[in-house]
Short mmCIF file of C-alpha atoms in Angstrom, two decimals:
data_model
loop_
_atom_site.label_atom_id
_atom_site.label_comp_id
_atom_site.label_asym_id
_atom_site.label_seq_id
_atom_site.Cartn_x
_atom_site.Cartn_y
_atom_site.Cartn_z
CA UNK A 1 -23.33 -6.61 28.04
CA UNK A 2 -21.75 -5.22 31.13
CA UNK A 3 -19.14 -2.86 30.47
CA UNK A 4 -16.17 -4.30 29.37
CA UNK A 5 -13.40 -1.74 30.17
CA UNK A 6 -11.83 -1.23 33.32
CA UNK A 7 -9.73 1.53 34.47
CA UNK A 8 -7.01 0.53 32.69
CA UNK A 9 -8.50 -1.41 29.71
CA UNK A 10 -10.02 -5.10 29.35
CA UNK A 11 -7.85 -6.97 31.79
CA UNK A 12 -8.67 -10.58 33.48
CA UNK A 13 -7.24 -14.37 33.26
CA UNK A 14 -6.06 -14.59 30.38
CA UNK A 15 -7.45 -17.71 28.41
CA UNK A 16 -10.70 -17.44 30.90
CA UNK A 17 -11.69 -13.86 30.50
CA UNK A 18 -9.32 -13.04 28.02
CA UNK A 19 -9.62 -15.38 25.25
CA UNK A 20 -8.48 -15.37 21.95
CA UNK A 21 -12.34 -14.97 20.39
CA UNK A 22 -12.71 -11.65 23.23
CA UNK A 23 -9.68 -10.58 21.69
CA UNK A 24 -9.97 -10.91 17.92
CA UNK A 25 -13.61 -9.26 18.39
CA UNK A 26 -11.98 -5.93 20.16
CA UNK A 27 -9.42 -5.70 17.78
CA UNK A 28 -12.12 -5.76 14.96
CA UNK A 29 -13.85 -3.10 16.73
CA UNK A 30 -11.01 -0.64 17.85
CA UNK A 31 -9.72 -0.89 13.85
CA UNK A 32 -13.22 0.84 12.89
CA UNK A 33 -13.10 3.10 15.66
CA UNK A 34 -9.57 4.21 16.22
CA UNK A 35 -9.28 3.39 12.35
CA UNK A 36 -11.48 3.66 10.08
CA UNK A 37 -13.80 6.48 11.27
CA UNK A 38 -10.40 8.46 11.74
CA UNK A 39 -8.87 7.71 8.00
CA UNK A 40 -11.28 8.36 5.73
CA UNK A 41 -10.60 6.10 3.51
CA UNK A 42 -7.06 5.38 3.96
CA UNK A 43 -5.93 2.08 5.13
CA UNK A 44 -4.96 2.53 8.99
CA UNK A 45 -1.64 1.85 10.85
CA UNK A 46 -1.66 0.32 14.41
CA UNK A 47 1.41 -0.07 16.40
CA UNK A 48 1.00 -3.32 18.81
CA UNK A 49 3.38 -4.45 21.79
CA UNK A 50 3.68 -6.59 24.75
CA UNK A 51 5.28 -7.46 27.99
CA UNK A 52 7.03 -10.76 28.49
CA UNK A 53 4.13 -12.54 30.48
CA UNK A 54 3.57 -16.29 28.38
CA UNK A 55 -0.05 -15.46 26.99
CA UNK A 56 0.83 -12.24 25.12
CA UNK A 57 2.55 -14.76 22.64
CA UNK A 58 -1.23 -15.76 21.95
CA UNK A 59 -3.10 -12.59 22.50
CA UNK A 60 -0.67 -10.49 19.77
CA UNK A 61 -1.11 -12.71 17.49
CA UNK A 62 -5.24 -12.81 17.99
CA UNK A 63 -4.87 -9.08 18.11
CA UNK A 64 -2.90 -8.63 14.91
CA UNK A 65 -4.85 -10.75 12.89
CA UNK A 66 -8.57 -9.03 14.12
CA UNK A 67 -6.35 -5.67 13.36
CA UNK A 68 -5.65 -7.22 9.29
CA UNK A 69 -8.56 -8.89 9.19
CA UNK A 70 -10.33 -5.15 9.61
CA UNK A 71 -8.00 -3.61 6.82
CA UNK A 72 -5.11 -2.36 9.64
CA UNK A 73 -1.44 -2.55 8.52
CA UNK A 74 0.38 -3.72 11.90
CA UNK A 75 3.54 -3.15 13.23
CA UNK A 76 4.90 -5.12 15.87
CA UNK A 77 7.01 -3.96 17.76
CA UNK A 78 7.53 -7.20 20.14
CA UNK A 79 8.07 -7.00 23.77
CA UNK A 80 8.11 -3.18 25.09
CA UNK A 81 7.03 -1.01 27.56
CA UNK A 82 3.61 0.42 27.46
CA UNK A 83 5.24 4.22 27.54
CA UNK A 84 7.33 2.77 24.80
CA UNK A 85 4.47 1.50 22.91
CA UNK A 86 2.40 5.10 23.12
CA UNK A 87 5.75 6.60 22.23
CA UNK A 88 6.36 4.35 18.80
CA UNK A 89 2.31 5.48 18.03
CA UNK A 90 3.14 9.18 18.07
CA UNK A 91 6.59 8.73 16.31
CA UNK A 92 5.40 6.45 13.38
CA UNK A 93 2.51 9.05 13.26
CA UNK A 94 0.28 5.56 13.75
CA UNK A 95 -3.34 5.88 13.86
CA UNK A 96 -3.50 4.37 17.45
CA UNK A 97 -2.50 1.17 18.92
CA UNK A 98 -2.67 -1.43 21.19
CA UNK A 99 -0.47 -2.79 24.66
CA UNK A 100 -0.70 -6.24 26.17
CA UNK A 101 -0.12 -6.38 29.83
CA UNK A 102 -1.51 -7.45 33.14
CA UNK A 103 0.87 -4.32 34.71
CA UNK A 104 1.76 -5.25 38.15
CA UNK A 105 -0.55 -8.60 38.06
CA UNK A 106 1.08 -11.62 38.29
CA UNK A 107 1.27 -13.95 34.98
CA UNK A 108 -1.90 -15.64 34.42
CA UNK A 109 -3.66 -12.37 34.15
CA UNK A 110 -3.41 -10.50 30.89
CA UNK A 111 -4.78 -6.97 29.39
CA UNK A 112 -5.47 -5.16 25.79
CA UNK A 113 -5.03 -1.81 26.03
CA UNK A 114 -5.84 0.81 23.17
CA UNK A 115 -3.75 3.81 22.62
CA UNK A 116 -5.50 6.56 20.26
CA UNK A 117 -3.69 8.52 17.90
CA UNK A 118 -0.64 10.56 19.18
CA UNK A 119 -0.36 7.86 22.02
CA UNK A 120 -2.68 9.40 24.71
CA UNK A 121 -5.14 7.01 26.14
CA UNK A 122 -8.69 6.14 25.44
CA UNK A 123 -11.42 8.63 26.90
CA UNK A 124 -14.42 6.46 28.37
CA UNK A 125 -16.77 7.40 24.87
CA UNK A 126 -14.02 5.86 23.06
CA UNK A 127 -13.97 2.70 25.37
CA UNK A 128 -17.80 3.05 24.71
CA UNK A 129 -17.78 3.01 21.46
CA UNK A 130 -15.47 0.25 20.67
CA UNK A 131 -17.74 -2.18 23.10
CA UNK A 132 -20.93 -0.83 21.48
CA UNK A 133 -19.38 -1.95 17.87
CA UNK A 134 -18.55 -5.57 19.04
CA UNK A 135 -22.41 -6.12 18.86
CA UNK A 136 -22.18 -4.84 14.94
CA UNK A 137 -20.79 -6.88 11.78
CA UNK A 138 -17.15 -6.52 11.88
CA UNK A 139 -15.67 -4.93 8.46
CA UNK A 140 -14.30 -7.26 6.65
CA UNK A 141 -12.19 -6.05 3.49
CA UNK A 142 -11.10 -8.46 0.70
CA UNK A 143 -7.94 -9.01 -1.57
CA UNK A 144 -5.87 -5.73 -1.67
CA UNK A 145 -7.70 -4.16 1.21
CA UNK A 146 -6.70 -6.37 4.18
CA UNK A 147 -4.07 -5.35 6.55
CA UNK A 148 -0.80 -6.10 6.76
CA UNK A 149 1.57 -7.43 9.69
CA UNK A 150 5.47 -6.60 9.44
CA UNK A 151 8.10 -6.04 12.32
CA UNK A 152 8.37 -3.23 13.83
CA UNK A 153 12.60 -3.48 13.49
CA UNK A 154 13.81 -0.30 15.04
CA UNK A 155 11.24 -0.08 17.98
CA UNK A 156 13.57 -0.41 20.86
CA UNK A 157 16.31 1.82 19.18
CA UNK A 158 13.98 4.99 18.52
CA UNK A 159 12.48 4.71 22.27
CA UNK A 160 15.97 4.46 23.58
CA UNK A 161 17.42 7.07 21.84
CA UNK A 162 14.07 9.54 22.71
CA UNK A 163 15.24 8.83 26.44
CA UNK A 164 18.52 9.70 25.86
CA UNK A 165 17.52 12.91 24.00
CA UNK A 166 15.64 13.82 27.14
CA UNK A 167 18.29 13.87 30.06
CA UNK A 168 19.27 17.80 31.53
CA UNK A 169 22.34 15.76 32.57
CA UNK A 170 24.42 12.66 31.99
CA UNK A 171 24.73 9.63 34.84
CA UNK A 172 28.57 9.45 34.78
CA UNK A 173 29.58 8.46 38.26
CA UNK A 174 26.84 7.16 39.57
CA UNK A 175 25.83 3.24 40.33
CA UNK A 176 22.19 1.86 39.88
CA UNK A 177 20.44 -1.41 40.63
CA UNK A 178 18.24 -1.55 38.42
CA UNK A 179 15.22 -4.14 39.08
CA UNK A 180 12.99 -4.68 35.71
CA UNK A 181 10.49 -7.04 37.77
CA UNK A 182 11.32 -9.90 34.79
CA UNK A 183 8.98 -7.74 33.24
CA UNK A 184 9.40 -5.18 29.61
CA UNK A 185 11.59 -3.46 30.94
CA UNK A 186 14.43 -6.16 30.72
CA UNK A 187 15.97 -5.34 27.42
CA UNK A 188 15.70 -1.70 27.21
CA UNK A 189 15.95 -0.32 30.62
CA UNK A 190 19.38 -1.59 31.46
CA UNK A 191 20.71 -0.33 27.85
CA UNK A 192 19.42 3.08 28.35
CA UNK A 193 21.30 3.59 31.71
CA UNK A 194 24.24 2.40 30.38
CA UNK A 195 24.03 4.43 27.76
CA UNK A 196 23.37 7.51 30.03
CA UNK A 197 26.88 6.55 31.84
CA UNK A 198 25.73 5.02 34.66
CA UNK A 199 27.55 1.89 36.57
CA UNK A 200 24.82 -0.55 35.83
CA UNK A 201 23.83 -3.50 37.71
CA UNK A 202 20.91 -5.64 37.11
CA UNK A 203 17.98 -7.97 39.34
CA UNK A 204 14.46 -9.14 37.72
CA UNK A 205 15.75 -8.79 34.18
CA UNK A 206 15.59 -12.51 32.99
CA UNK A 207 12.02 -13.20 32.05
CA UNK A 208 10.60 -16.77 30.88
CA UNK A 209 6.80 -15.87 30.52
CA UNK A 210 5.67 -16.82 33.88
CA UNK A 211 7.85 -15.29 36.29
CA UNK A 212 6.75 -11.55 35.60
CA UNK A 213 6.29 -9.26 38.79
CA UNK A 214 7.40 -12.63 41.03
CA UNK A 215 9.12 -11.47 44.11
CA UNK A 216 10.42 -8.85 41.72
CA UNK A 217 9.69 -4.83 41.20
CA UNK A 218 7.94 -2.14 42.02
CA UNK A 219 5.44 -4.41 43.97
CA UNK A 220 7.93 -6.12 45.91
CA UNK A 221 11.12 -3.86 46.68
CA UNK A 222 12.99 -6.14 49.72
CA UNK A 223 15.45 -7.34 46.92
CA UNK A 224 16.37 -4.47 45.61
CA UNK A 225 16.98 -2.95 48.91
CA UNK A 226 18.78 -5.33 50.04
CA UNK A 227 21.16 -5.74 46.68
CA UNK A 228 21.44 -1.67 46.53
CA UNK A 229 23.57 -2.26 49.60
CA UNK A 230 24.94 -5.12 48.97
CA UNK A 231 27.06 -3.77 45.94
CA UNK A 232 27.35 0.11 47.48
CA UNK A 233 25.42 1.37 44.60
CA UNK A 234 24.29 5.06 44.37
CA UNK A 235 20.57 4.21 44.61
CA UNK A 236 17.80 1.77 42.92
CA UNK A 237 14.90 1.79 40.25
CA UNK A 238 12.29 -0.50 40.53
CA UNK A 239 9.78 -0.73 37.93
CA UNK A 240 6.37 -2.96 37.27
CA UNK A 241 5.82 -5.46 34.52
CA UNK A 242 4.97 -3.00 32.11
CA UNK A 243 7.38 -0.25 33.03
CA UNK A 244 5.12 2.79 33.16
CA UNK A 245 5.77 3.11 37.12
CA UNK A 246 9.27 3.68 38.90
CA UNK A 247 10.07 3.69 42.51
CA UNK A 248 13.54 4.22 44.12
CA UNK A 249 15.59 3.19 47.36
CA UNK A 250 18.42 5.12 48.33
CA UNK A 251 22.05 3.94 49.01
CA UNK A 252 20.51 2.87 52.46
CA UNK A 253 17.64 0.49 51.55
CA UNK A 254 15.38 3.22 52.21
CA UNK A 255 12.24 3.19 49.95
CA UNK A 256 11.69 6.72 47.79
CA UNK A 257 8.21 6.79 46.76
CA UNK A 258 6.28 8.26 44.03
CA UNK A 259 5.44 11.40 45.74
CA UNK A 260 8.93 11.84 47.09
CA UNK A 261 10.36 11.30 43.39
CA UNK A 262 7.70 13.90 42.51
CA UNK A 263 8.70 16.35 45.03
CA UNK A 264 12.56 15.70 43.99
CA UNK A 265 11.67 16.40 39.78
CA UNK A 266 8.91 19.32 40.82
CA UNK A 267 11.70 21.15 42.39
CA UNK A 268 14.44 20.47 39.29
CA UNK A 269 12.28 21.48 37.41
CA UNK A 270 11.31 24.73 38.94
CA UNK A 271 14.97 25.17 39.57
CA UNK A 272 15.34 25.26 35.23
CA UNK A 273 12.56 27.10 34.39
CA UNK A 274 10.32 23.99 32.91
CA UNK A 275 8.01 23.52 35.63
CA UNK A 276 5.00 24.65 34.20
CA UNK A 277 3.34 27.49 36.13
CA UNK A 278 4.93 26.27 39.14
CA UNK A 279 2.62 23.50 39.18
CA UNK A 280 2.18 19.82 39.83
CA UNK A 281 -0.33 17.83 39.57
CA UNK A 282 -1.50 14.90 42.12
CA UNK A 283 -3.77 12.73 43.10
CA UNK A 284 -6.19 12.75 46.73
CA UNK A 285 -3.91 10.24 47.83
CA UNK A 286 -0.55 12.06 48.07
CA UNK A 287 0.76 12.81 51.04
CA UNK A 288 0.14 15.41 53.16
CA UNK A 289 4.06 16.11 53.80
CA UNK A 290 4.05 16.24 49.65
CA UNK A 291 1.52 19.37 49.74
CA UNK A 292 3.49 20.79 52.77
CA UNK A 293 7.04 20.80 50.96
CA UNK A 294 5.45 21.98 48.04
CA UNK A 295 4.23 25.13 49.52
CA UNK A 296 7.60 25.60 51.29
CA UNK A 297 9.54 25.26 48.08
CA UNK A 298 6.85 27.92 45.94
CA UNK A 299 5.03 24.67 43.94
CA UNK A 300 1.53 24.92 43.74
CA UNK A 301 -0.50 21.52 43.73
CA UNK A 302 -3.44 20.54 41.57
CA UNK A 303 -5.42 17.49 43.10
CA UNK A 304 -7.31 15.10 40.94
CA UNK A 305 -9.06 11.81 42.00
CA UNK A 306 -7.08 8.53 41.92
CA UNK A 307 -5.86 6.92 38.51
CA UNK A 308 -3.49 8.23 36.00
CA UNK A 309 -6.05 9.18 33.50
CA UNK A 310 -6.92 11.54 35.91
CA UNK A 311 -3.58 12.86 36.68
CA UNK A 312 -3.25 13.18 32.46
CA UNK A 313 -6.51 15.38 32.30
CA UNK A 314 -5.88 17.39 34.67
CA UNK A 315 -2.25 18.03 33.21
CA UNK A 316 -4.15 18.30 29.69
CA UNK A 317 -6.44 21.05 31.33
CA UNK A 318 -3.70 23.39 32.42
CA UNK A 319 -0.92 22.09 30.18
CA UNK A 320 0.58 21.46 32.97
CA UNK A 321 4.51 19.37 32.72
CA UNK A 322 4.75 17.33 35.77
CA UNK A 323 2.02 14.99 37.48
CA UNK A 324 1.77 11.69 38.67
CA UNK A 325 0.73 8.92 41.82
CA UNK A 326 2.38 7.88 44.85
CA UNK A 327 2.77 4.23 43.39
CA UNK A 328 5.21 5.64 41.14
CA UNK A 329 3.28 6.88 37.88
CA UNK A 330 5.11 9.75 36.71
CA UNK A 331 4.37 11.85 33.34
CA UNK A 332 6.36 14.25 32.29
CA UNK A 333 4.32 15.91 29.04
CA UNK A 334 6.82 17.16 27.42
CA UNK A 335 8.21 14.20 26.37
CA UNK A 336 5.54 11.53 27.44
CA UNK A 337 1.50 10.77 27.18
CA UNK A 338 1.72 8.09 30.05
CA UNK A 339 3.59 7.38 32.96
CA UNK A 340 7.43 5.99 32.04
CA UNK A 341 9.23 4.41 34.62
CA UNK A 342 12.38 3.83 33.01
CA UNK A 343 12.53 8.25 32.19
CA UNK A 344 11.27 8.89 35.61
CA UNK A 345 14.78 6.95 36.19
CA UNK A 346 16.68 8.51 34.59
CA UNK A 347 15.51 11.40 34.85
CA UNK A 348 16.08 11.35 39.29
CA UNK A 349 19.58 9.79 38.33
CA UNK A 350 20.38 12.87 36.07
CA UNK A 351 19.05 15.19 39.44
CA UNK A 352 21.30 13.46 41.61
CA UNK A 353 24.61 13.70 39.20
CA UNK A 354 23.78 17.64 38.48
CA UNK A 355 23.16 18.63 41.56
CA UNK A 356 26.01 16.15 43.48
CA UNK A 357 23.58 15.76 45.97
CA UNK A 358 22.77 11.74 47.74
CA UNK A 359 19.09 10.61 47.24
CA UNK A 360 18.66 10.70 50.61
CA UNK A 361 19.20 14.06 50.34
CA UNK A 362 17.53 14.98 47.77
CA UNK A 363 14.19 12.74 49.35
CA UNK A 364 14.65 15.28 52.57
CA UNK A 365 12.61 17.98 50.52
CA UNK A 366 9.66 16.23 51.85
CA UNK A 367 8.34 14.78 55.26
CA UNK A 368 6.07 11.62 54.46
CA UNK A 369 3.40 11.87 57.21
CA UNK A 370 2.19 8.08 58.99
CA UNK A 371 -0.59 7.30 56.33
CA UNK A 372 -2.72 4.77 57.87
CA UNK A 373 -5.69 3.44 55.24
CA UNK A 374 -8.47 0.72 56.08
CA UNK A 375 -11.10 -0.77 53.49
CA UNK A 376 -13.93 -0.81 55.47
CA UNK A 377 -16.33 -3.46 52.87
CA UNK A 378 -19.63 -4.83 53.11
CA UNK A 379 -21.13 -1.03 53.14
CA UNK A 380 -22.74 1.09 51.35
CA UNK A 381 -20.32 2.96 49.77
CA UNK A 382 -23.15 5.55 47.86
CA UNK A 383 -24.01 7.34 51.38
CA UNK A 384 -20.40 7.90 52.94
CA UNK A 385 -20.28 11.55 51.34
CA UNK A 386 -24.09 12.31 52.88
CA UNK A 387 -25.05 10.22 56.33
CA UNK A 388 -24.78 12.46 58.96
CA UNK A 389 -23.40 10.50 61.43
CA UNK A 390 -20.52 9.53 59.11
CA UNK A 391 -19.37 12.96 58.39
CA UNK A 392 -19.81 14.37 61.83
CA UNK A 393 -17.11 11.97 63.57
CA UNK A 394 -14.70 12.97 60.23
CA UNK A 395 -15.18 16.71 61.05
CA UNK A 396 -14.13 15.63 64.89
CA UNK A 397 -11.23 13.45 63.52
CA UNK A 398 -10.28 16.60 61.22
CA UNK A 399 -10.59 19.00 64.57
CA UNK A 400 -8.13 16.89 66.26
CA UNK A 401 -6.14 16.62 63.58
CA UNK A 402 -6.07 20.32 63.24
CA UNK A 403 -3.38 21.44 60.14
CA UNK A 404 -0.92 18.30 60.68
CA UNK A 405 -3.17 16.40 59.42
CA UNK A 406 -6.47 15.27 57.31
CA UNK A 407 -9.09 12.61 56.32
CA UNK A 408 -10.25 11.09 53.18
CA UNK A 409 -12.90 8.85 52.70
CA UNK A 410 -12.99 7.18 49.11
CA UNK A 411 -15.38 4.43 47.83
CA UNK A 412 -14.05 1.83 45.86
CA UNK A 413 -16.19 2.44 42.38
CA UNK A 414 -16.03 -1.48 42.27
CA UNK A 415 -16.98 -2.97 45.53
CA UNK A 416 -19.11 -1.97 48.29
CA UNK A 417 -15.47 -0.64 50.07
CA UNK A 418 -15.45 3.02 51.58
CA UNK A 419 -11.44 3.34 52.20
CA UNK A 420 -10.71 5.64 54.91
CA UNK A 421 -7.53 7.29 55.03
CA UNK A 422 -6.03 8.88 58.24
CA UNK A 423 -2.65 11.27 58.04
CA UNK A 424 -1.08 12.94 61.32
CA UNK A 425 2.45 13.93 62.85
CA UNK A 426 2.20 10.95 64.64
CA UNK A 427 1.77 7.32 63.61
CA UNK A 428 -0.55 6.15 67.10
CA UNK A 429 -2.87 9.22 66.60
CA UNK A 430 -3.32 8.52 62.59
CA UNK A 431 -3.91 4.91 63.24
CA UNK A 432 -6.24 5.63 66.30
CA UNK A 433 -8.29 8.21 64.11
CA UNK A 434 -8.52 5.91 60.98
CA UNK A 435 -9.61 2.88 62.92
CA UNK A 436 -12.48 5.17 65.41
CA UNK A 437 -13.73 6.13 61.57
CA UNK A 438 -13.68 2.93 60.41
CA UNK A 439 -15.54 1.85 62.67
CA UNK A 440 -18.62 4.52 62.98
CA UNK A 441 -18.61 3.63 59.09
CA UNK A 442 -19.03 0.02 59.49
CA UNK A 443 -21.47 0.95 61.79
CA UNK A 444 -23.81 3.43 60.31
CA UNK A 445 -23.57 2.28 56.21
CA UNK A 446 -23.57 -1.65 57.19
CA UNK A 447 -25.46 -3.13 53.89
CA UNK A 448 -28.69 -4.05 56.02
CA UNK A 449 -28.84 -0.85 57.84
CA UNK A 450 -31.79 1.53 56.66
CA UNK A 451 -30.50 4.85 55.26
CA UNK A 452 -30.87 7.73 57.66
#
């Protein structure tokens, strides 16, 4: 079987890929891997959730019952973010559990996601293992020894009230659009700010199962820009379907991306004492200007390669607080084992009501550099790091770039893509370099060429 895991889980159509047999089966599996082999004996504890999207109605339930069909007591704590999900597994000292959520995809697509024990997600053995047991008789208790399935009652309250317990400063005074992408965010994201003190109003927050991430959140931001003016508000959140990403826009309609909202938290946090060694940790793709401001303001940066199981290892490896993505996944370790849009949030709202400064403002601690990317596909994206050719005309492009600027080349690990990515001081020279690349690497790793 080919491997079933992606990088964030088992996601696909949901009743095509997905099906209720694919899920029952890795439910079965993850309760004697995440369960069984961890308990010794002792009946397990799973903590499962969902975002709004029409098929995780199906998919819990198929999940649930392969959980208490294994001997797992479930606890379901209904329709949630996935940070609030890894949360609930740590606080109810669970044994691991389980998400349901295409993300940012739109509604027909679905996803299981495992969680292991204190909320942290899976490491690719674990993945491994759970795939490898599918092929092996699932246990199968009897009589006292099956699982049980009970509501998870308080879910929402405890994950609320660990935000809450988490902001340096309250939100009184300042107005928020918040836009929950009709996704999990709806109930609990609007509650929270309120609760923080902020003037709350609210876009993308009335879900129906199929409308998830439509013309809504972090994906699609023109609404919230354009309601963020509209009712003079302070600035805007946008978050996915899941809610473990969170962009802004300023009182202008001016986007705020991840690594601006990093730069903005790297620096409060330096400013209190609780940035970890000075340090932040982010992906290839940040932006130059992010690595620039950084070494103005005294923050070292730690680089990792793209995905936010990444960015959490290398926070793991230095115990570092602060890391995250430029599309908006932001952890903050010392209260969180996965990026959490809705306390990234709060947590830039509670920057701009200490410090009394705009977002705008605050933004201006970094200079986003023209980023210009291409997907160059049909190549072979094994040689781009080793044909001659290739990386002689990037050394030229980096010559000419001189300090202002860089190059990245990145196969896709899915598709034979090699995405170069040009960054300069000026927009014209970035795209000029990016698409001169592009083209020497359509050129010399073309599928039918010969290598050199």
């Amino acid at each position: 079987m080919s491997r079933l895991f992606g990088t964030d889980g088992v996601r696909g159509l949901a009743n095509g890929i997905l099906t209720v047999e694919l899920s029952i089966q890795l439910a079965q599996s993850a309760a004697v891997v995440l369960g069984h082999q961890e308990t010794h004996g002792r009946r397990p504890v799973a903590v499962v959730a969902r975002d709004p999207r029409i098929s995780g109605e199906f998919i819990i339930s198929a999940v649930s019952a392969g959980l208490a069909s294994a001997g797992v007591d479930v606890y379901d704590a209904g329709v949630l973010p996935t940070p609030a999900a890894a949360f609930l597994v740590d606080d109810l000292d669970a044994d691991f559990g389980v998400m349901i959520s295409a993300s940012h995809n739109p509604a027909p697509d679905n996803g299981i996601k495992f969680l292991a024990r204190g909320g942290e997600k899976l490491t690719d053995d674990q993945e491994d293992d759970i795939q490898r047991q599918m092929d092996e008789e699932p246990h199968r208790p009897t009589g006292a020894d099956v699982g049980r399935i009970q509501r998870f009652a308080d879910a929402e309250d405890r994950y609320i009230l660990h935000l809450l317990k988490t902001l340096p400063h309250r939100l009184d005074g300042l107005k928020v659009v918040l836009d929950c992408a009709h996704g999990a965010a709806a109930g609990c994201s609007p509650e929270v700010f309120k609760a923080a003190g902020a003037d709350v109003v609210v876009i993308g927050a009335d879900p129906d199962g199929i409308n998830i991430n439509d013309g809504y959140g972090s994906t699609h931001l023109e609404k919230l820009q354009a309601k963020v003016v509209e009712s003079g508000a302070d600035f805007g959140i946008a978050h996915d379907g899941d809610a473990d990403r969170c962009l802004a826009v300023d009182a202008t309609g001016t986007v705020v991306d991840g690594d601006q909202i990093m730069g903005i938290l790297a620096v409060a946090l330096k400013d209190g004492g609780r940035l970890k060694d000075d340090t932040l940790v982010v992906t290839v793709m940040s932006n130059l200007g992010l690595k620039l401001a950084m070494q103005r303001e005294g923050v070292r940066l730690v680089e990792t390669k793209v995905g936010d199981r990444y960015v959490l290892a290398g926070m793991k490896h230095g115990s570092y607080s602060l890391g995250g993505e430029q599309s908006g996944h932001v952890i903050f370790s010392d209260y969180a084992t996965t990026g959490d849009g809705v306390l990234t949030g709060l947590q830039l709202g509670a920057r701009m009501a200490e410090s009394g400064q705009t977002l705008a403002e605050l933004a201006g601690v970094m200079e986003r550099l023209p980023q210009v990317l291409i997907n160059v596909k049909d190549v072979d994206r094994d040689r781009a790091a080793e044909d001659a050719e290739v990386q002689a005309a990037v050394a030229d492009a980096e010559a000419r770039l001189g300090e202002t600027g860089r190059v990245l080349l990145r196969p896709s690990g899915t598709e034979p893509v090699v995405r170069v990515m040009v960054e300069a001081s000026d927009e014209e020279q970035a795209r000029r370099e990016a698409e001169d690349l592009a083209t020497v690497v359509e050129r010399e790793l073309a599928l039918s060429a010969d290598p050199v």
